[in-house]
Structure formats: C-alpha cells, structure tokens
JSON list of C-alpha atoms in Angstrom, two decimals:
[
{"chain": "X", "resi": 1, "resn": "UNK", "atom": "CA", "xyz": [-0.17, -0.07, 0.12]},
{"chain": "X", "resi": 2, "resn": "UNK", "atom": "CA", "xyz": [1.13, 3.64, -0.36]},
{"chain": "X", "resi": 3, "resn": "UNK", "atom": "CA", "xyz": [1.77, 4.07, 3.48]},
{"chain": "X", "resi": 4, "resn": "UNK", "atom": "CA", "xyz": [4.30, 1.23, 3.37]},
{"chain": "X", "resi": 5, "resn": "UNK", "atom": "CA", "xyz": [5.69, 2.55, 0.04]},
{"chain": "X", "resi": 6, "resn": "UNK", "atom": "CA", "xyz": [6.41, 5.82, 1.63]},
{"chain": "X", "resi": 7, "resn": "UNK", "atom": "CA", "xyz": [8.12, 5.10, 4.60]},
{"chain": "X", "resi": 8, "resn": "UNK", "atom": "CA", "xyz": [11.89, 4.27, 3.22]},
{"chain": "X", "resi": 9, "resn": "UNK", "atom": "CA", "xyz": [11.53, 7.70, 1.56]},
{"chain": "X", "resi": 10, "resn": "UNK", "atom": "CA", "xyz": [13.06, 10.85, 2.88]},
{"chain": "X", "resi": 11, "resn": "UNK", "atom": "CA", "xyz": [10.33, 13.61, 2.52]},
{"chain": "X", "resi": 12, "resn": "UNK", "atom": "CA", "xyz": [10.89, 17.07, 2.04]},
{"chain": "X", "resi": 13, "resn": "UNK", "atom": "CA", "xyz": [9.59, 19.49, 4.71]},
{"chain": "X", "resi": 14, "resn": "UNK", "atom": "CA", "xyz": [6.09, 19.90, 4.51]},
{"chain": "X", "resi": 15, "resn": "UNK", "atom": "CA", "xyz": [6.51, 23.79, 3.98]},
{"chain": "X", "resi": 16, "resn": "UNK", "atom": "CA", "xyz": [8.61, 23.12, 0.78]},
{"chain": "X", "resi": 17, "resn": "UNK", "atom": "CA", "xyz": [5.93, 20.84, -0.79]},
{"chain": "X", "resi": 18, "resn": "UNK", "atom": "CA", "xyz": [3.17, 23.26, -0.12]},
{"chain": "X", "resi": 19, "resn": "UNK", "atom": "CA", "xyz": [5.18, 26.10, -1.55]},
{"chain": "X", "resi": 20, "resn": "UNK", "atom": "CA", "xyz": [6.00, 24.26, -4.79]},
{"chain": "X", "resi": 21, "resn": "UNK", "atom": "CA", "xyz": [2.43, 22.49, -5.24]},
{"chain": "X", "resi": 22, "resn": "UNK", "atom": "CA", "xyz": [-0.13, 24.68, -4.06]},
{"chain": "X", "resi": 23, "resn": "UNK", "atom": "CA", "xyz": [-1.35, 26.79, -7.00]},
{"chain": "X", "resi": 24, "resn": "UNK", "atom": "CA", "xyz": [-1.96, 30.10, -5.51]},
{"chain": "X", "resi": 25, "resn": "UNK", "atom": "CA", "xyz": [-2.97, 33.58, -7.11]},
{"chain": "X", "resi": 26, "resn": "UNK", "atom": "CA", "xyz": [-0.48, 36.21, -6.91]},
{"chain": "X", "resi": 27, "resn": "UNK", "atom": "CA", "xyz": [-2.58, 38.22, -4.03]},
{"chain": "X", "resi": 28, "resn": "UNK", "atom": "CA", "xyz": [-2.25, 35.15, -2.19]},
{"chain": "X", "resi": 29, "resn": "UNK", "atom": "CA", "xyz": [1.47, 34.62, -2.45]},
{"chain": "X", "resi": 30, "resn": "UNK", "atom": "CA", "xyz": [1.82, 38.47, -1.91]},
{"chain": "X", "resi": 31, "resn": "UNK", "atom": "CA", "xyz": [-0.21, 38.19, 1.09]},
{"chain": "X", "resi": 32, "resn": "UNK", "atom": "CA", "xyz": [1.25, 34.96, 2.30]},
{"chain": "X", "resi": 33, "resn": "UNK", "atom": "CA", "xyz": [-1.98, 33.36, 2.74]},
{"chain": "X", "resi": 34, "resn": "UNK", "atom": "CA", "xyz": [-3.54, 30.07, 1.25]},
{"chain": "X", "resi": 35, "resn": "UNK", "atom": "CA", "xyz": [-7.33, 30.43, 0.59]},
{"chain": "X", "resi": 36, "resn": "UNK", "atom": "CA", "xyz": [-9.38, 27.31, 0.98]},
{"chain": "X", "resi": 37, "resn": "UNK", "atom": "CA", "xyz": [-9.97, 26.84, -2.66]},
{"chain": "X", "resi": 38, "resn": "UNK", "atom": "CA", "xyz": [-5.96, 26.43, -3.25]},
{"chain": "X", "resi": 39, "resn": "UNK", "atom": "CA", "xyz": [-5.76, 23.95, -0.72]},
{"chain": "X", "resi": 40, "resn": "UNK", "atom": "CA", "xyz": [-8.85, 21.74, -2.00]},
{"chain": "X", "resi": 41, "resn": "UNK", "atom": "CA", "xyz": [-7.39, 21.62, -5.37]},
{"chain": "X", "resi": 42, "resn": "UNK", "atom": "CA", "xyz": [-3.98, 20.13, -3.82]},
{"chain": "X", "resi": 43, "resn": "UNK", "atom": "CA", "xyz": [-5.97, 17.65, -1.72]},
{"chain": "X", "resi": 44, "resn": "UNK", "atom": "CA", "xyz": [-7.81, 16.84, -5.10]},
{"chain": "X", "resi": 45, "resn": "UNK", "atom": "CA", "xyz": [-4.66, 16.08, -6.93]},
{"chain": "X", "resi": 46, "resn": "UNK", "atom": "CA", "xyz": [-2.65, 14.35, -3.82]},
{"chain": "X", "resi": 47, "resn": "UNK", "atom": "CA", "xyz": [-5.03, 13.61, -1.29]},
{"chain": "X", "resi": 48, "resn": "UNK", "atom": "CA", "xyz": [-6.61, 12.37, 0.81]},
{"chain": "X", "resi": 49, "resn": "UNK", "atom": "CA", "xyz": [-5.47, 14.34, 3.74]},
{"chain": "X", "resi": 50, "resn": "UNK", "atom": "CA", "xyz": [-3.90, 11.64, 5.56]},
{"chain": "X", "resi": 51, "resn": "UNK", "atom": "CA", "xyz": [-1.52, 11.09, 2.29]},
{"chain": "X", "resi": 52, "resn": "UNK", "atom": "CA", "xyz": [-1.32, 14.31, 0.66]},
{"chain": "X", "resi": 53, "resn": "UNK", "atom": "CA", "xyz": [1.94, 15.88, 2.09]},
{"chain": "X", "resi": 54, "resn": "UNK", "atom": "CA", "xyz": [4.13, 12.42, 1.74]},
{"chain": "X", "resi": 55, "resn": "UNK", "atom": "CA", "xyz": [2.43, 11.42, -1.68]},
{"chain": "X", "resi": 56, "resn": "UNK", "atom": "CA", "xyz": [3.49, 14.95, -2.99]},
{"chain": "X", "resi": 57, "resn": "UNK", "atom": "CA", "xyz": [6.86, 15.22, -1.61]},
{"chain": "X", "resi": 58, "resn": "UNK", "atom": "CA", "xyz": [7.83, 11.21, -2.48]},
{"chain": "X", "resi": 59, "resn": "UNK", "atom": "CA", "xyz": [6.38, 11.78, -6.08]},
{"chain": "X", "resi": 60, "resn": "UNK", "atom": "CA", "xyz": [7.71, 15.34, -7.05]},
{"chain": "X", "resi": 61, "resn": "UNK", "atom": "CA", "xyz": [11.08, 15.96, -4.73]},
{"chain": "X", "resi": 62, "resn": "UNK", "atom": "CA", "xyz": [14.20, 14.10, -5.32]},
{"chain": "X", "resi": 63, "resn": "UNK", "atom": "CA", "xyz": [17.40, 14.11, -3.10]},
{"chain": "X", "resi": 64, "resn": "UNK", "atom": "CA", "xyz": [20.51, 16.03, -4.47]},
{"chain": "X", "resi": 65, "resn": "UNK", "atom": "CA", "xyz": [24.01, 16.44, -2.86]},
{"chain": "X", "resi": 66, "resn": "UNK", "atom": "CA", "xyz": [24.79, 20.09, -2.32]},
{"chain": "X", "resi": 67, "resn": "UNK", "atom": "CA", "xyz": [27.90, 21.30, -0.23]},
{"chain": "X", "resi": 68, "resn": "UNK", "atom": "CA", "xyz": [28.13, 17.85, 1.29]},
{"chain": "X", "resi": 69, "resn": "UNK", "atom": "CA", "xyz": [24.75, 17.77, 2.42]},
{"chain": "X", "resi": 70, "resn": "UNK", "atom": "CA", "xyz": [21.73, 15.88, 1.24]},
{"chain": "X", "resi": 71, "resn": "UNK", "atom": "CA", "xyz": [18.69, 18.27, 0.33]},
{"chain": "X", "resi": 72, "resn": "UNK", "atom": "CA", "xyz": [15.19, 17.63, -0.98]},
{"chain": "X", "resi": 73, "resn": "UNK", "atom": "CA", "xyz": [14.58, 19.53, -4.39]},
{"chain": "X", "resi": 74, "resn": "UNK", "atom": "CA", "xyz": [11.61, 19.52, -6.49]},
{"chain": "X", "resi": 75, "resn": "UNK", "atom": "CA", "xyz": [11.97, 17.50, -9.70]},
{"chain": "X", "resi": 76, "resn": "UNK", "atom": "CA", "xyz": [12.87, 19.35, -12.87]},
{"chain": "X", "resi": 77, "resn": "UNK", "atom": "CA", "xyz": [10.01, 18.25, -14.99]},
{"chain": "X", "resi": 78, "resn": "UNK", "atom": "CA", "xyz": [7.11, 19.46, -12.51]},
{"chain": "X", "resi": 79, "resn": "UNK", "atom": "CA", "xyz": [5.86, 22.73, -13.61]},
{"chain": "X", "resi": 80, "resn": "UNK", "atom": "CA", "xyz": [2.62, 23.31, -11.69]},
{"chain": "X", "resi": 81, "resn": "UNK", "atom": "CA", "xyz": [0.47, 25.86, -13.19]},
{"chain": "X", "resi": 82, "resn": "UNK", "atom": "CA", "xyz": [1.24, 25.99, -16.77]},
{"chain": "X", "resi": 83, "resn": "UNK", "atom": "CA", "xyz": [-1.02, 26.82, -19.86]},
{"chain": "X", "resi": 84, "resn": "UNK", "atom": "CA", "xyz": [-1.13, 24.86, -22.98]},
{"chain": "X", "resi": 85, "resn": "UNK", "atom": "CA", "xyz": [0.57, 27.41, -24.76]},
{"chain": "X", "resi": 86, "resn": "UNK", "atom": "CA", "xyz": [3.51, 27.62, -22.49]},
{"chain": "X", "resi": 87, "resn": "UNK", "atom": "CA", "xyz": [3.72, 23.98, -22.51]},
{"chain": "X", "resi": 88, "resn": "UNK", "atom": "CA", "xyz": [3.95, 23.78, -26.53]},
{"chain": "X", "resi": 89, "resn": "UNK", "atom": "CA", "xyz": [6.67, 26.70, -26.41]},
{"chain": "X", "resi": 90, "resn": "UNK", "atom": "CA", "xyz": [8.61, 24.74, -24.00]},
{"chain": "X", "resi": 91, "resn": "UNK", "atom": "CA", "xyz": [8.51, 21.30, -25.40]},
{"chain": "X", "resi": 92, "resn": "UNK", "atom": "CA", "xyz": [8.98, 22.13, -29.05]},
{"chain": "X", "resi": 93, "resn": "UNK", "atom": "CA", "xyz": [8.26, 19.42, -31.43]},
{"chain": "X", "resi": 94, "resn": "UNK", "atom": "CA", "xyz": [10.44, 17.56, -34.44]},
{"chain": "X", "resi": 95, "resn": "UNK", "atom": "CA", "xyz": [12.80, 14.85, -34.00]},
{"chain": "X", "resi": 96, "resn": "UNK", "atom": "CA", "xyz": [15.26, 17.10, -31.91]},
{"chain": "X", "resi": 97, "resn": "UNK", "atom": "CA", "xyz": [12.72, 17.44, -29.43]},
{"chain": "X", "resi": 98, "resn": "UNK", "atom": "CA", "xyz": [11.94, 14.01, -28.91]},
{"chain": "X", "resi": 99, "resn": "UNK", "atom": "CA", "xyz": [11.93, 12.64, -25.54]},
{"chain": "X", "resi": 100, "resn": "UNK", "atom": "CA", "xyz": [11.26, 15.89, -24.00]},
{"chain": "X", "resi": 101, "resn": "UNK", "atom": "CA", "xyz": [8.69, 15.93, -21.23]},
{"chain": "X", "resi": 102, "resn": "UNK", "atom": "CA", "xyz": [6.86, 17.94, -18.50]},
{"chain": "X", "resi": 103, "resn": "UNK", "atom": "CA", "xyz": [4.31, 17.38, -15.79]},
{"chain": "X", "resi": 104, "resn": "UNK", "atom": "CA", "xyz": [1.66, 20.50, -15.11]},
{"chain": "X", "resi": 105, "resn": "UNK", "atom": "CA", "xyz": [-1.50, 20.78, -13.74]},
{"chain": "X", "resi": 106, "resn": "UNK", "atom": "CA", "xyz": [-4.34, 20.37, -16.12]},
{"chain": "X", "resi": 107, "resn": "UNK", "atom": "CA", "xyz": [-6.20, 23.52, -17.05]},
{"chain": "X", "resi": 108, "resn": "UNK", "atom": "CA", "xyz": [-9.22, 21.60, -18.14]},
{"chain": "X", "resi": 109, "resn": "UNK", "atom": "CA", "xyz": [-9.84, 19.43, -15.16]},
{"chain": "X", "resi": 110, "resn": "UNK", "atom": "CA", "xyz": [-8.65, 20.68, -11.91]},
{"chain": "X", "resi": 111, "resn": "UNK", "atom": "CA", "xyz": [-8.19, 17.53, -10.16]},
{"chain": "X", "resi": 112, "resn": "UNK", "atom": "CA", "xyz": [-5.97, 16.12, -13.05]},
{"chain": "X", "resi": 113, "resn": "UNK", "atom": "CA", "xyz": [-2.45, 16.58, -13.57]},
{"chain": "X", "resi": 114, "resn": "UNK", "atom": "CA", "xyz": [-1.00, 16.02, -17.34]},
{"chain": "X", "resi": 115, "resn": "UNK", "atom": "CA", "xyz": [2.09, 14.55, -18.59]},
{"chain": "X", "resi": 116, "resn": "UNK", "atom": "CA", "xyz": [3.21, 16.28, -21.88]},
{"chain": "X", "resi": 117, "resn": "UNK", "atom": "CA", "xyz": [5.86, 14.79, -23.94]},
{"chain": "X", "resi": 118, "resn": "UNK", "atom": "CA", "xyz": [7.30, 14.60, -27.40]},
{"chain": "X", "resi": 119, "resn": "UNK", "atom": "CA", "xyz": [7.31, 11.33, -28.94]},
{"chain": "X", "resi": 120, "resn": "UNK", "atom": "CA", "xyz": [9.94, 9.48, -30.74]},
{"chain": "X", "resi": 121, "resn": "UNK", "atom": "CA", "xyz": [8.15, 10.45, -34.16]},
{"chain": "X", "resi": 122, "resn": "UNK", "atom": "CA", "xyz": [8.70, 14.54, -33.00]},
{"chain": "X", "resi": 123, "resn": "UNK", "atom": "CA", "xyz": [4.87, 14.69, -32.22]},
{"chain": "X", "resi": 124, "resn": "UNK", "atom": "CA", "xyz": [3.89, 16.41, -28.81]},
{"chain": "X", "resi": 125, "resn": "UNK", "atom": "CA", "xyz": [1.48, 14.26, -27.01]},
{"chain": "X", "resi": 126, "resn": "UNK", "atom": "CA", "xyz": [-0.67, 14.82, -23.44]},
{"chain": "X", "resi": 127, "resn": "UNK", "atom": "CA", "xyz": [-1.99, 11.94, -21.11]},
{"chain": "X", "resi": 128, "resn": "UNK", "atom": "CA", "xyz": [-3.89, 12.96, -18.17]},
{"chain": "X", "resi": 129, "resn": "UNK", "atom": "CA", "xyz": [-2.91, 11.66, -14.48]},
{"chain": "X", "resi": 130, "resn": "UNK", "atom": "CA", "xyz": [-5.41, 10.89, -12.33]},
{"chain": "X", "resi": 131, "resn": "UNK", "atom": "CA", "xyz": [-5.22, 10.93, -8.24]},
{"chain": "X", "resi": 132, "resn": "UNK", "atom": "CA", "xyz": [-6.31, 6.99, -6.89]},
{"chain": "X", "resi": 133, "resn": "UNK", "atom": "CA", "xyz": [-6.08, 8.06, -3.18]},
{"chain": "X", "resi": 134, "resn": "UNK", "atom": "CA", "xyz": [-4.19, 6.30, -1.10]},
{"chain": "X", "resi": 135, "resn": "UNK", "atom": "CA", "xyz": [-3.41, 3.57, -4.30]},
{"chain": "X", "resi": 136, "resn": "UNK", "atom": "CA", "xyz": [-1.37, 5.96, -6.06]},
{"chain": "X", "resi": 137, "resn": "UNK", "atom": "CA", "xyz": [-1.72, 7.51, -9.61]},
{"chain": "X", "resi": 138, "resn": "UNK", "atom": "CA", "xyz": [-3.39, 6.20, -12.64]},
{"chain": "X", "resi": 139, "resn": "UNK", "atom": "CA", "xyz": [-2.08, 7.53, -16.21]},
{"chain": "X", "resi": 140, "resn": "UNK", "atom": "CA", "xyz": [-4.89, 7.81, -19.05]},
{"chain": "X", "resi": 141, "resn": "UNK", "atom": "CA", "xyz": [-4.42, 4.61, -21.45]},
{"chain": "X", "resi": 142, "resn": "UNK", "atom": "CA", "xyz": [-2.51, 2.68, -18.96]},
{"chain": "X", "resi": 143, "resn": "UNK", "atom": "CA", "xyz": [-3.40, -0.17, -16.59]},
{"chain": "X", "resi": 144, "resn": "UNK", "atom": "CA", "xyz": [-0.56, 0.20, -14.38]},
{"chain": "X", "resi": 145, "resn": "UNK", "atom": "CA", "xyz": [-1.31, 2.24, -11.28]},
{"chain": "X", "resi": 146, "resn": "UNK", "atom": "CA", "xyz": [1.88, 3.81, -9.71]},
{"chain": "X", "resi": 147, "resn": "UNK", "atom": "CA", "xyz": [2.67, 4.98, -5.99]},
{"chain": "X", "resi": 148, "resn": "UNK", "atom": "CA", "xyz": [4.34, 8.05, -7.14]},
{"chain": "X", "resi": 149, "resn": "UNK", "atom": "CA", "xyz": [4.86, 10.23, -10.10]},
{"chain": "X", "resi": 150, "resn": "UNK", "atom": "CA", "xyz": [8.21, 10.27, -9.63]},
{"chain": "X", "resi": 151, "resn": "UNK", "atom": "CA", "xyz": [8.16, 6.20, -10.15]},
{"chain": "X", "resi": 152, "resn": "UNK", "atom": "CA", "xyz": [5.90, 6.64, -13.18]},
{"chain": "X", "resi": 153, "resn": "UNK", "atom": "CA", "xyz": [8.50, 9.00, -14.69]},
{"chain": "X", "resi": 154, "resn": "UNK", "atom": "CA", "xyz": [11.24, 6.58, -14.00]},
{"chain": "X", "resi": 155, "resn": "UNK", "atom": "CA", "xyz": [9.48, 3.77, -15.92]},
{"chain": "X", "resi": 156, "resn": "UNK", "atom": "CA", "xyz": [8.92, 5.37, -18.93]},
{"chain": "X", "resi": 157, "resn": "UNK", "atom": "CA", "xyz": [11.76, 4.85, -21.65]},
{"chain": "X", "resi": 158, "resn": "UNK", "atom": "CA", "xyz": [10.31, 7.52, -23.90]},
{"chain": "X", "resi": 159, "resn": "UNK", "atom": "CA", "xyz": [10.74, 10.29, -21.32]},
{"chain": "X", "resi": 160, "resn": "UNK", "atom": "CA", "xyz": [14.19, 11.18, -21.56]},
{"chain": "X", "resi": 161, "resn": "UNK", "atom": "CA", "xyz": [14.84, 14.74, -21.28]},
{"chain": "X", "resi": 162, "resn": "UNK", "atom": "CA", "xyz": [12.90, 16.61, -18.47]},
{"chain": "X", "resi": 163, "resn": "UNK", "atom": "CA", "xyz": [12.14, 20.34, -19.33]},
{"chain": "X", "resi": 164, "resn": "UNK", "atom": "CA", "xyz": [13.42, 22.22, -16.16]},
{"chain": "X", "resi": 165, "resn": "UNK", "atom": "CA", "xyz": [10.65, 24.58, -14.63]},
{"chain": "X", "resi": 166, "resn": "UNK", "atom": "CA", "xyz": [10.91, 27.75, -12.83]},
{"chain": "X", "resi": 167, "resn": "UNK", "atom": "CA", "xyz": [9.77, 25.85, -9.67]},
{"chain": "X", "resi": 168, "resn": "UNK", "atom": "CA", "xyz": [12.66, 23.58, -9.97]},
{"chain": "X", "resi": 169, "resn": "UNK", "atom": "CA", "xyz": [14.94, 26.56, -10.45]},
{"chain": "X", "resi": 170, "resn": "UNK", "atom": "CA", "xyz": [13.26, 28.18, -7.25]},
{"chain": "X", "resi": 171, "resn": "UNK", "atom": "CA", "xyz": [13.86, 24.89, -5.22]},
{"chain": "X", "resi": 172, "resn": "UNK", "atom": "CA", "xyz": [17.47, 24.54, -5.96]},
{"chain": "X", "resi": 173, "resn": "UNK", "atom": "CA", "xyz": [17.63, 28.34, -4.54]},
{"chain": "X", "resi": 174, "resn": "UNK", "atom": "CA", "xyz": [15.62, 27.28, -1.40]},
{"chain": "X", "resi": 175, "resn": "UNK", "atom": "CA", "xyz": [17.92, 24.34, -1.01]},
{"chain": "X", "resi": 176, "resn": "UNK", "atom": "CA", "xyz": [21.40, 26.11, -1.34]},
{"chain": "X", "resi": 177, "resn": "UNK", "atom": "CA", "xyz": [23.33, 26.86, 1.97]},
{"chain": "X", "resi": 178, "resn": "UNK", "atom": "CA", "xyz": [23.21, 30.18, 2.88]},
{"chain": "X", "resi": 179, "resn": "UNK", "atom": "CA", "xyz": [26.69, 32.03, 2.59]},
{"chain": "X", "resi": 180, "resn": "UNK", "atom": "CA", "xyz": [28.86, 32.59, 5.91]},
{"chain": "X", "resi": 181, "resn": "UNK", "atom": "CA", "xyz": [28.66, 36.07, 7.03]}
]
C-alpha cells in the first residue's frame, strides 16, 4: 500500500512541498496566505489529507547533494500551473525534441495533472494523470497504478529529457546553503 511505500523515502519538509505544489494567486502569494480553494485543489490532486503531503513529497521531490549535504529539491519536470501554449513553447516539436517531457496541472480538469511529452516521431502528446487516493496515480491509457509520479516517470523509456521548470530553479535556490557572513 501507499503508506508502506512511502516509509523508506526521505520526505521534503512540508512547507517546501506546499510552497511548490499549491496553485496560489499572486494576491495569495503577496499576502502569504492560502485560500481554502487552493488547498482543496492540492488535496484533490494529491490527497486524501492523510497521505497528501508524503505523496506529493515522495512523488515530486528528489534528493541531491549540495555542499556535502543531502537536500530535497523539486523534480525538474514538474511545472505546476502552466498553460498549453507555454507547454508547447517549452517542449518544441520535431525529432530534435523527441523524449522531452514535463508534468503540469490540467487547465481543463482541476483534479488532474497532465504528462506532456514529445514522442519518438517528434509529435507532442498529452496524457492525463489521475489521483487514486491512497492507491497512487493512474495514467490515462495505461492499466498500471503508480505509487508516485516519480516512479511513473522513471518507468517510461520515452521520457528522456525533463524540461526544467521555474519551480525547480526556485527549489534549488531554497536548498542552497546560506553564505557565511
């Protein structure tokens, strides 16, 4: 089950998970608040509440070595809120873009995520990712259930080159050790 699968994983701090996965308005960010609707969307994508934080952490964060310390950073392929137009610009098309991929929130189905990738033939494609609660995630068109999004990404040979997100860049900055004074 999901709880057993998550136990051996080092989890990112809750504030880092929420900071990277909550879809907040500029006003929410400016005021430092989270509206109930934003938290509800997080729970619909990663919940139920009892597993939402560990599920998002285990599925979207990875350990990296920084200055001889291990830090949790957001996976480069996770973009959160991203429009289809922005997605297309980032992915590109054609054989040179083959294998490029990213994961973003669905703009048409608020409880789903979207895997966007460029196939071996150079054609951009999308598959929706559905939250199955404590069972994990299901990918549209596949029978398999994955405990985490990271497990799914690692299992797919066609997903070769993650398109790095602004969220990932910010996560790296947050993980960087403070400069000595």
